[in-house]
mmCIF file of C-alpha atoms in Angstrom:
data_model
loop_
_atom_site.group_PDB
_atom_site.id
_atom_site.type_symbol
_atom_site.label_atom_id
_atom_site.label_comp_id
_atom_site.label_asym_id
_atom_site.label_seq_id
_atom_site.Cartn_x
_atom_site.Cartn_y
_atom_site.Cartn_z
ATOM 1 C CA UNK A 132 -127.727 55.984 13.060
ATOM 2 C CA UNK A 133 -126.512 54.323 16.518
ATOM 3 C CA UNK A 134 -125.799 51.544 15.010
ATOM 4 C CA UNK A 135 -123.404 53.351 12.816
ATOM 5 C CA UNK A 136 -122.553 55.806 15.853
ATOM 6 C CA UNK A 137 -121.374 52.199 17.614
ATOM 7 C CA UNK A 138 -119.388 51.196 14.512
ATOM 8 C CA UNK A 139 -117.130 54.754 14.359
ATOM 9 C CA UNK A 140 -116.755 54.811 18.494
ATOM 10 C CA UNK A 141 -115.483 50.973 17.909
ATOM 11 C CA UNK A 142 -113.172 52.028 15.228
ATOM 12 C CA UNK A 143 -112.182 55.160 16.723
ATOM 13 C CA UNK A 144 -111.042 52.838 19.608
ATOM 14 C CA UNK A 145 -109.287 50.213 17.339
ATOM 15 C CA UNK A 146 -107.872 53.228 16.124
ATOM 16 C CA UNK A 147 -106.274 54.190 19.064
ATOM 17 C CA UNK A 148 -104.996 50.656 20.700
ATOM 18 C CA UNK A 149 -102.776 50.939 17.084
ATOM 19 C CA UNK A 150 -101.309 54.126 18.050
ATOM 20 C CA UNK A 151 -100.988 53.756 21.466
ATOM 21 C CA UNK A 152 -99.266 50.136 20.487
ATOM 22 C CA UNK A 153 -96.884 52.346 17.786
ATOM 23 C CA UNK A 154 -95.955 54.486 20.248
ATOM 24 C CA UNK A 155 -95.127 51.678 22.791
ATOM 25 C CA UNK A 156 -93.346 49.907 20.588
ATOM 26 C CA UNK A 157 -91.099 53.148 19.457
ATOM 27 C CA UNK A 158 -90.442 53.861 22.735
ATOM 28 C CA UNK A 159 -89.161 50.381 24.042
ATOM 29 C CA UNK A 160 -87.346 50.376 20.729
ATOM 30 C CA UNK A 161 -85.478 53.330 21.654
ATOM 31 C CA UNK A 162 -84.702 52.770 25.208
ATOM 32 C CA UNK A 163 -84.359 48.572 25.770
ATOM 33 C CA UNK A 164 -84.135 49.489 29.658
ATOM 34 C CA UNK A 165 -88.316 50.584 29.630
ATOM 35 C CA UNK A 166 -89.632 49.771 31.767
ATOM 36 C CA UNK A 167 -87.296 48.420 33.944
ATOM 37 C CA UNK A 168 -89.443 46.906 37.030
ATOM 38 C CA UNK A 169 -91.926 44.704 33.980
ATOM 39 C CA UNK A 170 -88.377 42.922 32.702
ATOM 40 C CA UNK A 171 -88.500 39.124 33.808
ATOM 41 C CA UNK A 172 -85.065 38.033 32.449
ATOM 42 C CA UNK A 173 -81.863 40.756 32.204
ATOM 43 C CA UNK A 174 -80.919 42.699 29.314
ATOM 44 C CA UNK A 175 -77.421 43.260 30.415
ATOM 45 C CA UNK A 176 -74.903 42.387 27.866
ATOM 46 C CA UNK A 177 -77.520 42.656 24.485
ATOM 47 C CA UNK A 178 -77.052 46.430 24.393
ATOM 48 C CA UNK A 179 -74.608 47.835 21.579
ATOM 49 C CA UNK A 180 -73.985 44.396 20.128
ATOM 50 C CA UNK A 181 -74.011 44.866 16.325
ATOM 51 C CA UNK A 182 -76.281 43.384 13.596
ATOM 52 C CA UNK A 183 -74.547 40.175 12.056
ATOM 53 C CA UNK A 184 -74.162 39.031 8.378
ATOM 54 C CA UNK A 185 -73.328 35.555 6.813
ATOM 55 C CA UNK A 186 -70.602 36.168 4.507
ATOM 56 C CA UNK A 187 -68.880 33.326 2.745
ATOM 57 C CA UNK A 188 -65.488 32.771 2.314
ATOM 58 C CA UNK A 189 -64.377 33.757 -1.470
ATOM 59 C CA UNK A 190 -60.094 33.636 -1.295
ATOM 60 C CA UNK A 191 -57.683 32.681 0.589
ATOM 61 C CA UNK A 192 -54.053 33.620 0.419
ATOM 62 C CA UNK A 193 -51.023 34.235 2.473
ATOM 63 C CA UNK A 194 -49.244 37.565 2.620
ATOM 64 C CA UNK A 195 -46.426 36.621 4.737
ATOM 65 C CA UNK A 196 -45.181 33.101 6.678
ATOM 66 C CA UNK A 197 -47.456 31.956 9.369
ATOM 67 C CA UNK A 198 -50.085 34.914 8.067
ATOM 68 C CA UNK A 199 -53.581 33.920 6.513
ATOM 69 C CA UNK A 200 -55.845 36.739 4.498
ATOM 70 C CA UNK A 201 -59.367 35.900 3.360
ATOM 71 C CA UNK A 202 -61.877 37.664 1.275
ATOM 72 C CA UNK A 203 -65.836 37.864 2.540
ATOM 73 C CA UNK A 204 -68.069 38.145 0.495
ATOM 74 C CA UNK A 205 -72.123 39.030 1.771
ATOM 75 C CA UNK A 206 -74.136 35.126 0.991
ATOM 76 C CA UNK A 207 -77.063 37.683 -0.993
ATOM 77 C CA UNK A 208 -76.715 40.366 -3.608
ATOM 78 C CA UNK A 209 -76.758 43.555 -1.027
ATOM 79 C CA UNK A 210 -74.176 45.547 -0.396
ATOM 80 C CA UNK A 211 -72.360 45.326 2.913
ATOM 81 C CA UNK A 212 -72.454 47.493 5.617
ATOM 82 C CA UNK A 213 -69.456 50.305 5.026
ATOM 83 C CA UNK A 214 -66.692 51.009 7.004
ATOM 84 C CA UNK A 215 -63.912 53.610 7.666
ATOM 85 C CA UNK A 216 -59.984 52.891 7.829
ATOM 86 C CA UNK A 217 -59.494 51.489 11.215
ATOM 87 C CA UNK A 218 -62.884 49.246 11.452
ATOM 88 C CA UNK A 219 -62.902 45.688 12.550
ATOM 89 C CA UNK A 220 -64.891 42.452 12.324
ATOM 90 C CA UNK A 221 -66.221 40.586 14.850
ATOM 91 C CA UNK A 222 -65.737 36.534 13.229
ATOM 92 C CA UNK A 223 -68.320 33.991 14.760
ATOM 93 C CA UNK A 224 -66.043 30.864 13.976
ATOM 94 C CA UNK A 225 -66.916 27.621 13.024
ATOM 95 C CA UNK A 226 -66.659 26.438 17.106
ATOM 96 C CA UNK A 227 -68.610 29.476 18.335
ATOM 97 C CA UNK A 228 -65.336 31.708 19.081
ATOM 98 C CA UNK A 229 -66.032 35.218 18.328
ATOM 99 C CA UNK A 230 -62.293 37.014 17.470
ATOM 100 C CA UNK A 231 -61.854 40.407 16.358
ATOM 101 C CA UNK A 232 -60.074 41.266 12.764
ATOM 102 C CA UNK A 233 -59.277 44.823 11.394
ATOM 103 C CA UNK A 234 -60.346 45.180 8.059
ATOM 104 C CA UNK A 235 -57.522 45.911 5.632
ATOM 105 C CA UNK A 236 -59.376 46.438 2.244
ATOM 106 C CA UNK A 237 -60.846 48.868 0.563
ATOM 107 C CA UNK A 238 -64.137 50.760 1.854
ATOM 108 C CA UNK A 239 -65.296 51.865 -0.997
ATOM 109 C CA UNK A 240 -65.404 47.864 -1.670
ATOM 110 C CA UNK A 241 -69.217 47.447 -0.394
ATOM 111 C CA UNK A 242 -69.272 43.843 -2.293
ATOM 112 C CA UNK A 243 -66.555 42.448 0.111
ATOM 113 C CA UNK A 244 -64.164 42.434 3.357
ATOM 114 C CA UNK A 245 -60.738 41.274 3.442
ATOM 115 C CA UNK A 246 -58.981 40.605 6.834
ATOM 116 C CA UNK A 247 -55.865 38.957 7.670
ATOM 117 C CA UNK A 248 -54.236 36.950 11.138
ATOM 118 C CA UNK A 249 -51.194 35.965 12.232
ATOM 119 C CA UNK A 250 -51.279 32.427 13.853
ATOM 120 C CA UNK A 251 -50.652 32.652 17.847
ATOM 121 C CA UNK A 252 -49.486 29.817 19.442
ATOM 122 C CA UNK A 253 -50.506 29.119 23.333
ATOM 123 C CA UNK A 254 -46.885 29.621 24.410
ATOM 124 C CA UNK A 255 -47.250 33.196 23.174
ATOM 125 C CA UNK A 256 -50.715 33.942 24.142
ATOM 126 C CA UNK A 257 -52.896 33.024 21.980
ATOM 127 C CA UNK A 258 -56.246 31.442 22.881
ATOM 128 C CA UNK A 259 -56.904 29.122 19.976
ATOM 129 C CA UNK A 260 -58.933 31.795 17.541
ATOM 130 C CA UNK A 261 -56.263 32.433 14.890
ATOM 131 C CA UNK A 262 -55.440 28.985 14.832
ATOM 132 C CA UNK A 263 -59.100 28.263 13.960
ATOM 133 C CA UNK A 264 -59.276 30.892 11.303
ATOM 134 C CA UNK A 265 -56.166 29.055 10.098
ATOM 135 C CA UNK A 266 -56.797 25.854 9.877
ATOM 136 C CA UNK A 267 -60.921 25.869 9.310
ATOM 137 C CA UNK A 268 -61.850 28.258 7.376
ATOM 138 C CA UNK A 269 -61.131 27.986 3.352
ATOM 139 C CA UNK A 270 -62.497 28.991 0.062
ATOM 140 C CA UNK A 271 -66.424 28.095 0.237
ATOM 141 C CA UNK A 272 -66.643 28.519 4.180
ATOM 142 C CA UNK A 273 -69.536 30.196 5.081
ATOM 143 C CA UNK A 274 -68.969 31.971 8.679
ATOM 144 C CA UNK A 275 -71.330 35.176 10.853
ATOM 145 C CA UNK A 276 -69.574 38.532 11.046
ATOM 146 C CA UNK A 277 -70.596 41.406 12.998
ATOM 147 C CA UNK A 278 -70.099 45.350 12.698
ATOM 148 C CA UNK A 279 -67.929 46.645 11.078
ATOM 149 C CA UNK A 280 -66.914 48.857 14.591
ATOM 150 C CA UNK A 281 -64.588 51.731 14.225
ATOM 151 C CA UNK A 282 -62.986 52.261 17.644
ATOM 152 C CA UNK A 283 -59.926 53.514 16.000
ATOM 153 C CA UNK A 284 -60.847 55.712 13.808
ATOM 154 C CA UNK A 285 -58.936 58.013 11.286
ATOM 155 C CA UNK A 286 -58.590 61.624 12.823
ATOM 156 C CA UNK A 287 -58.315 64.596 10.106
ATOM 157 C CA UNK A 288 -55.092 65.844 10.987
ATOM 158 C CA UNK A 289 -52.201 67.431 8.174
ATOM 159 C CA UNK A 290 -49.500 65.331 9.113
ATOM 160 C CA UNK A 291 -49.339 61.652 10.528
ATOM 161 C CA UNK A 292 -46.847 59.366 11.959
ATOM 162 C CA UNK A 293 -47.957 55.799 11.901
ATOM 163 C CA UNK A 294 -46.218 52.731 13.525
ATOM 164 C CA UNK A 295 -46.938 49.146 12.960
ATOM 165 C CA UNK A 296 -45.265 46.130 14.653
ATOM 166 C CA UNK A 297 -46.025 42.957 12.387
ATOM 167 C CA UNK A 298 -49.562 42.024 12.371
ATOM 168 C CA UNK A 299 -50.386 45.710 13.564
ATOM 169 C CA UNK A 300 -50.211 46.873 10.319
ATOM 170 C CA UNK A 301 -53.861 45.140 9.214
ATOM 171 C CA UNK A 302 -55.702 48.786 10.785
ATOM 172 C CA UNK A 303 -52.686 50.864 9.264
ATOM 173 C CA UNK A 304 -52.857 49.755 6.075
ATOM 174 C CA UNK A 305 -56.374 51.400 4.689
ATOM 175 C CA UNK A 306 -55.195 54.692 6.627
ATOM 176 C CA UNK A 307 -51.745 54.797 4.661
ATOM 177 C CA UNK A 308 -53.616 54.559 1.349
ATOM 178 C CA UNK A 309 -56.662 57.363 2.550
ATOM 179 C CA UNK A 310 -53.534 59.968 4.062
ATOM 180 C CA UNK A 311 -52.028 59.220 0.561
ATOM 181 C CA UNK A 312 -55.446 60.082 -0.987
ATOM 182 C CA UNK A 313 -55.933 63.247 0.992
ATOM 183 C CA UNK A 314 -52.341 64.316 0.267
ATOM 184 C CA UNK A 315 -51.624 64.638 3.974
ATOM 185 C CA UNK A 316 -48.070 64.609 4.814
ATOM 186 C CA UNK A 317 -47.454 60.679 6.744
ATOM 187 C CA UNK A 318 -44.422 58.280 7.658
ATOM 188 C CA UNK A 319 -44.451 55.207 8.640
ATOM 189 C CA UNK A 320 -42.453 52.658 10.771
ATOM 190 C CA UNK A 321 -42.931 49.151 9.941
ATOM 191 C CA UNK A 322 -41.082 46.765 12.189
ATOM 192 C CA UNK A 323 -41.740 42.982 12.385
ATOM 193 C CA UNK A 324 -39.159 40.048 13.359
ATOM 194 C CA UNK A 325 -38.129 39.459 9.552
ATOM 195 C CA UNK A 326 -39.022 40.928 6.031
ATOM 196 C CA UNK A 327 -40.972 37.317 5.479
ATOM 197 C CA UNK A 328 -42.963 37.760 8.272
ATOM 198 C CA UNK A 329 -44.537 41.085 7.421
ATOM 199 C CA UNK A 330 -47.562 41.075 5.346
ATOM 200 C CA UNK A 331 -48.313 43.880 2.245
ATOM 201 C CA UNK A 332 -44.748 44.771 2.045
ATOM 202 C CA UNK A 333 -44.886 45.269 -0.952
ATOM 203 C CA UNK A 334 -47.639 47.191 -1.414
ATOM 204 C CA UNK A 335 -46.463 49.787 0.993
ATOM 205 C CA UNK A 336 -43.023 50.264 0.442
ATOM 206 C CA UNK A 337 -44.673 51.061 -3.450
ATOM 207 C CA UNK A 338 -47.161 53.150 -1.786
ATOM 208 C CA UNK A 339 -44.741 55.278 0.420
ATOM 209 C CA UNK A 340 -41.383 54.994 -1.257
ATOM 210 C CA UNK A 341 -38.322 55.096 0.905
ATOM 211 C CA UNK A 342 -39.049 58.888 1.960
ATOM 212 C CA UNK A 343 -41.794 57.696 3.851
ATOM 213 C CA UNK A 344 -41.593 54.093 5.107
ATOM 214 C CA UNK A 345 -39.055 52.651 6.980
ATOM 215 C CA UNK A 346 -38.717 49.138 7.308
ATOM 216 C CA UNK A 347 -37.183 47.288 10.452
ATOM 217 C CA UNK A 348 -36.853 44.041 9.596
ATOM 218 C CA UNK A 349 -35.197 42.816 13.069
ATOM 219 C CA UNK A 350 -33.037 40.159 12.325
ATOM 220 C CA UNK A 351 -31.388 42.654 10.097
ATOM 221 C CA UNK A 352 -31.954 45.859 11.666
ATOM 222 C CA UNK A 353 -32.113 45.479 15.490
ATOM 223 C CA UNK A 354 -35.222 47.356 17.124
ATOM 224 C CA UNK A 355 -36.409 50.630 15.624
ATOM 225 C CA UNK A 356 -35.342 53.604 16.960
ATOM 226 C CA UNK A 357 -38.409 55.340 17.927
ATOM 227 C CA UNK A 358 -37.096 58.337 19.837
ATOM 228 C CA UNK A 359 -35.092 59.261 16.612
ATOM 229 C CA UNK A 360 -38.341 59.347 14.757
ATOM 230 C CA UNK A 361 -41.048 60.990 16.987
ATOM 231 C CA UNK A 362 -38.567 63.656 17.754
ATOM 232 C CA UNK A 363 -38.697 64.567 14.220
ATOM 233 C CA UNK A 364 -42.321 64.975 13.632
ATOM 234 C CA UNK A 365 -44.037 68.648 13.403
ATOM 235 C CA UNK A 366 -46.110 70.017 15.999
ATOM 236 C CA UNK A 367 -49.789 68.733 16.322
ATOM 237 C CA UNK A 368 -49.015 65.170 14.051
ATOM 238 C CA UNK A 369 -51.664 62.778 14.796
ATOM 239 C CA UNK A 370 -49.023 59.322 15.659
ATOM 240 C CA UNK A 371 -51.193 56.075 14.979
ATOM 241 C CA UNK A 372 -49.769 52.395 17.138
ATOM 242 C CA UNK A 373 -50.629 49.064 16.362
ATOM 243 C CA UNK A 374 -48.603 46.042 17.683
ATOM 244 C CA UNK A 375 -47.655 44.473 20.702
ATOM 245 C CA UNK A 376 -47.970 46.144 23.970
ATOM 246 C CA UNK A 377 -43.670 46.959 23.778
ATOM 247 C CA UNK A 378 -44.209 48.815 21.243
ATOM 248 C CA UNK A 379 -47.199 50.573 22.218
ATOM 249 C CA UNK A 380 -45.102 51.446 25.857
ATOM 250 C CA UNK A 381 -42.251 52.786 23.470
ATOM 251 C CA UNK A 382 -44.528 55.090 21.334
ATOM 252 C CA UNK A 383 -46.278 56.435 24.796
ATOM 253 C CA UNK A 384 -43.146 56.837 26.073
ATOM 254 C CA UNK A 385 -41.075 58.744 23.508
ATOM 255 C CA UNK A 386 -44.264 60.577 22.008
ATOM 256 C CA UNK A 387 -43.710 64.596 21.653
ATOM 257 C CA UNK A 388 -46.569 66.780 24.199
ATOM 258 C CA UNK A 389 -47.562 68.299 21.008
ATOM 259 C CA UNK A 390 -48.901 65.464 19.423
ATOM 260 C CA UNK A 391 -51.989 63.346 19.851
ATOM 261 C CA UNK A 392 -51.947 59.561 20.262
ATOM 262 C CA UNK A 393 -54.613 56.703 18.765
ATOM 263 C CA UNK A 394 -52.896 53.100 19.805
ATOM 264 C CA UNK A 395 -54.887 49.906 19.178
ATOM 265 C CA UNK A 396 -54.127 47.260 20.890
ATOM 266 C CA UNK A 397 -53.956 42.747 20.621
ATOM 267 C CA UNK A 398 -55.075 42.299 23.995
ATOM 268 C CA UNK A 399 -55.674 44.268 27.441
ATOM 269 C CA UNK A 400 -53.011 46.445 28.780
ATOM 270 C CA UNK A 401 -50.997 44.978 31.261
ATOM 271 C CA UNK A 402 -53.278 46.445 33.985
ATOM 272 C CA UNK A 403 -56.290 44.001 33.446
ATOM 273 C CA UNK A 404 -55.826 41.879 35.788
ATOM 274 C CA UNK A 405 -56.079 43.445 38.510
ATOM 275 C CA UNK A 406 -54.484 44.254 42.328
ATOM 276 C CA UNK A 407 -57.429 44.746 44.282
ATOM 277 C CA UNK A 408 -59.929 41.975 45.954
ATOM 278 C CA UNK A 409 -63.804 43.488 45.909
ATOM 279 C CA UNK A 410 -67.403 42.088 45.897
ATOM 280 C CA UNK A 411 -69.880 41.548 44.072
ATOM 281 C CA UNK A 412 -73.487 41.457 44.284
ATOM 282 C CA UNK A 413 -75.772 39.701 41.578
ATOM 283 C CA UNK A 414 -78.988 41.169 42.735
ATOM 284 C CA UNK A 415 -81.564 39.238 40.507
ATOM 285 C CA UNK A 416 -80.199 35.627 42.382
ATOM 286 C CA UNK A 417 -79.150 37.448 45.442
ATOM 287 C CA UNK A 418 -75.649 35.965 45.527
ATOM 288 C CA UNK A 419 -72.685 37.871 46.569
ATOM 289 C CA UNK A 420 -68.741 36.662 45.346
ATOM 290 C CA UNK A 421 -65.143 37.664 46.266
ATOM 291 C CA UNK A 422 -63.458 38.958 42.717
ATOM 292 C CA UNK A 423 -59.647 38.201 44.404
ATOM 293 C CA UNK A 424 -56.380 39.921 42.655
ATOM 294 C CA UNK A 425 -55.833 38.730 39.405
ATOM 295 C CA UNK A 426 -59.481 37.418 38.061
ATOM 296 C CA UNK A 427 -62.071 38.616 36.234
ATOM 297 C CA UNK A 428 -65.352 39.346 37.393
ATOM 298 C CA UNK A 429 -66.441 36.815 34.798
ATOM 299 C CA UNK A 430 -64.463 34.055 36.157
ATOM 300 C CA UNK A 431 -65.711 34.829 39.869
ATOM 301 C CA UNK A 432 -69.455 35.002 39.040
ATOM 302 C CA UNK A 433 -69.466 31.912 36.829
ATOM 303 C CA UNK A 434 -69.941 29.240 39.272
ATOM 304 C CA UNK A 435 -73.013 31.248 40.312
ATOM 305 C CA UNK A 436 -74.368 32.509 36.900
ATOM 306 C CA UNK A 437 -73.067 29.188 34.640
ATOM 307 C CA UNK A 438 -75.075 31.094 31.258
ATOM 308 C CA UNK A 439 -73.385 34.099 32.009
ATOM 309 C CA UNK A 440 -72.957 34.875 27.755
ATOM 310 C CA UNK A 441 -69.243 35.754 27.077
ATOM 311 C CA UNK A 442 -66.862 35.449 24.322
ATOM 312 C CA UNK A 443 -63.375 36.850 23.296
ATOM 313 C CA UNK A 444 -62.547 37.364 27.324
ATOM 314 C CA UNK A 445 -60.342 40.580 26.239
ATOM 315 C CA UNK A 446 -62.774 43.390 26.404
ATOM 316 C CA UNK A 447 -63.341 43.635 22.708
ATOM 317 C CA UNK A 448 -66.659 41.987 21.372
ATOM 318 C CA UNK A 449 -69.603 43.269 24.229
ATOM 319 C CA UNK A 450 -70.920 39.989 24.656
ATOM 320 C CA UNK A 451 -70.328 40.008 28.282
ATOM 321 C CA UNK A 452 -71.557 43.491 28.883
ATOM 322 C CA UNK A 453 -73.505 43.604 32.232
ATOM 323 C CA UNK A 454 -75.652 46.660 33.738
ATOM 324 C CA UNK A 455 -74.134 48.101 37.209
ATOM 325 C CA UNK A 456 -76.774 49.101 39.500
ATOM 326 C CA UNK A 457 -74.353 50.507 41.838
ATOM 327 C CA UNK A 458 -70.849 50.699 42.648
ATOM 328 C CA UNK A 459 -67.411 52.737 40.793
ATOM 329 C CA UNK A 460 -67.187 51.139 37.658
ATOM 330 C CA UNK A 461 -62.754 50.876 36.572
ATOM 331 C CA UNK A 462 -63.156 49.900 32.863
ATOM 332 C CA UNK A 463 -60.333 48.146 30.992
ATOM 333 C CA UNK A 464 -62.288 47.609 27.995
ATOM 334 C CA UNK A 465 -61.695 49.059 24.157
ATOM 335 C CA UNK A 466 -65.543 49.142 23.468
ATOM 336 C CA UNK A 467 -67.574 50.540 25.464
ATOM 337 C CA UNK A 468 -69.025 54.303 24.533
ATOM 338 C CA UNK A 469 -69.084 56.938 27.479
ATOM 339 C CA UNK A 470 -72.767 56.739 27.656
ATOM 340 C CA UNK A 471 -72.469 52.979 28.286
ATOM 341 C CA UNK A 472 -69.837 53.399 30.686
ATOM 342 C CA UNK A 473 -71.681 55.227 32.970
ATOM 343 C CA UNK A 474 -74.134 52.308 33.680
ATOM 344 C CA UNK A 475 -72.622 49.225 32.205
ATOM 345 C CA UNK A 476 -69.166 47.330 32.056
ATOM 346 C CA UNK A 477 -67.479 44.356 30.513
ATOM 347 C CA UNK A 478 -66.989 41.389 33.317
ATOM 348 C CA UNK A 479 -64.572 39.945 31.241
ATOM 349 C CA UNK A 480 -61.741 42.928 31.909
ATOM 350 C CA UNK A 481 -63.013 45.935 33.736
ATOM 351 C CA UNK A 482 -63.292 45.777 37.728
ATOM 352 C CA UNK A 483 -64.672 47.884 40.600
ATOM 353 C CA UNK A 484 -62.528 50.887 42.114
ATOM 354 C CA UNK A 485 -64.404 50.605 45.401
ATOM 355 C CA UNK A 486 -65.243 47.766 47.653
ATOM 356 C CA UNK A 487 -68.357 46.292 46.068
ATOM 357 C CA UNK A 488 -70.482 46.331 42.630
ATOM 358 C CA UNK A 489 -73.757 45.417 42.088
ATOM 359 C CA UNK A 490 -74.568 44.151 38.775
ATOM 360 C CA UNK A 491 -78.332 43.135 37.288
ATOM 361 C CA UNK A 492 -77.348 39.517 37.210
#
């Protein structure tokens, strides 16, 4: 009997070390900041960064001049994580870029995703990603993709007004067909520098008919007259915005009180950058740098924190989220949640509205 006494106290124990390991394990699981003073190395940036998936690259075709649209399909037989219209990709290209891509399929599609890019030269901003996508990938490319992330999602609403400057349309285009689906009453103005240039023409001008689309094609048509339209739209429309930041200012600026507004934008606002000079501390090294007018928090801390992780530099992917342990966080990013703003930001865009942050770097 005490030898069997022995045997249930030492399996009673066993017993217990599982739970007690369970429970430990559920509890860092849910809350990667516990327990903050046993982390060696910082978590900043890993929070919020979506699972990834190796898709491989099943067409290729071109919608418009100087615009590329590829199908993804998942490298094993599961389905792929779903999406809503107005979901994008994050791309992991071939040289390690990550870019972000709306997704301009169809969700009920879980065997594939199909996302399009215009190519951006350098002389008109663009930082060598679409050119990639361009050039590198093709039929039989296998690339990462992460998400899909909806941070422009489709708002239940009984009329819309959607507007779309060339490229902009990629995030518009699943919306048009679900508004069609729900029979909610919708226009849309689709402007782009000519009718060659502007992907799914086709398709939409079919979808809409010329009672609801209107094409501005500018070399024919001159700039849209977006005034005329928004003053026409019933009370409580939600008005959708994709495009360049003009047209984005132009919507804001002509939009009715009554209305609500969802605008996704290419890059940062014209804000980014930045007036102000401020410090900042990077408490686990104990350095301190001046963030002058007009750079990043990224570029300042650099020099100081060389594997600083980072990617798209426009406040879109997360990679370069950092935890603020004190200090009045400005964010400029299109990412973050609230709950993450109130303890995080992205160094690659948003900036301090005091004198001084203090980031766990």
């Amino acid at each position: 009997m005490p030898r069997a006494r022995t045997y249930l106290i030492a399996a009673g124990v066993a017993a217990a070390a599982v739970v007690t390991r369970r429970s430990l394990r559920t509890r860092i699981d849910r809350s990667p900041l516990w327990p903050m003073p046993a982390l060696e190395e910082p978590i900043s940036g890993l929070r919020g960064r979506p699972a990834s998936t190796r898709v491989l690259v099943s067409g290729r075709s071109e919608p418009a001049d100087g615009v590329v649209q590829l199908h993804l399909e998942a490298m094993d037989a599961g389905d792929l994580p779903g999406w809503e219209p107005g979901a994008h990709l994050d791309l992991v290209l071939p040289s390690g870029l990550v870019r972000q891509y709306s997704l301009c399929g169809d969700p009920a599609d879980r065997a594939s995703y199909t996302v399009a890019t215009r190519v951006i030269s350098e002389e008109q901003g663009g930082r060598g990603g679409s050119r990639e996508v361009h050039e590198r990938l093709h039929e039989g490319s296998e690339i990462e993709v992460r998400g899909p992330r909806n941070r422009f999602a489709l708002v239940a609403s009984p009329s819309y007004v959607f507007v779309a400057g060339g490229i902009g349309i990629t995030p518009v285009l699943p919306m048009l067909r679900a508004a069609e689906a729900a029979g909610a009453d919708w226009k849309l103005l689709y402007g782009g520098r000519s009718r060659a240039t502007m992907p799914f023409l086709e398709e939409i001008e079919k979808l809409g008919g010329p009672e609801r689309v209107t094409v501005v094609a500018e070399d024919e048509d001159g700039l849209p007259d977006l005034a005329g339209l928004l003053a026409q739209v019933p009370e409580g429309t939600a008005v959708y915005c994709c495009g360049p930041e003009g047209l984005l200012g132009a919507v804001e600026g002509s939009l009715p009180e009554s209305c609500s507004l969802h605008v996704e934008r290419f890059a940062p606002g014209a804000h980014a950058g930045g007036s102000g000079t401020f410090e900042v501390e990077l408490r686990r090294t104990g350095s301190t740098v001046s963030v002058p007018a007009g750079t990043s928090i990224l570029a300042a801390v650099k020099p100081l924190a060389p594997n600083v992780s980072y990617s798209c530099e426009q406040g879109f992917c997360g990679t370069c989220q950092q935890r603020v342990i004190e200090g009045e966080i400005d964010h400029r990013d299109e990412l973050l949640t609230d709950s993450e703003r109130g303890d995080s930001l992205l160094i690659c865009v948003s900036r301090a509205r005091g004198e001084r942050l203090v980031l766990d770097l």
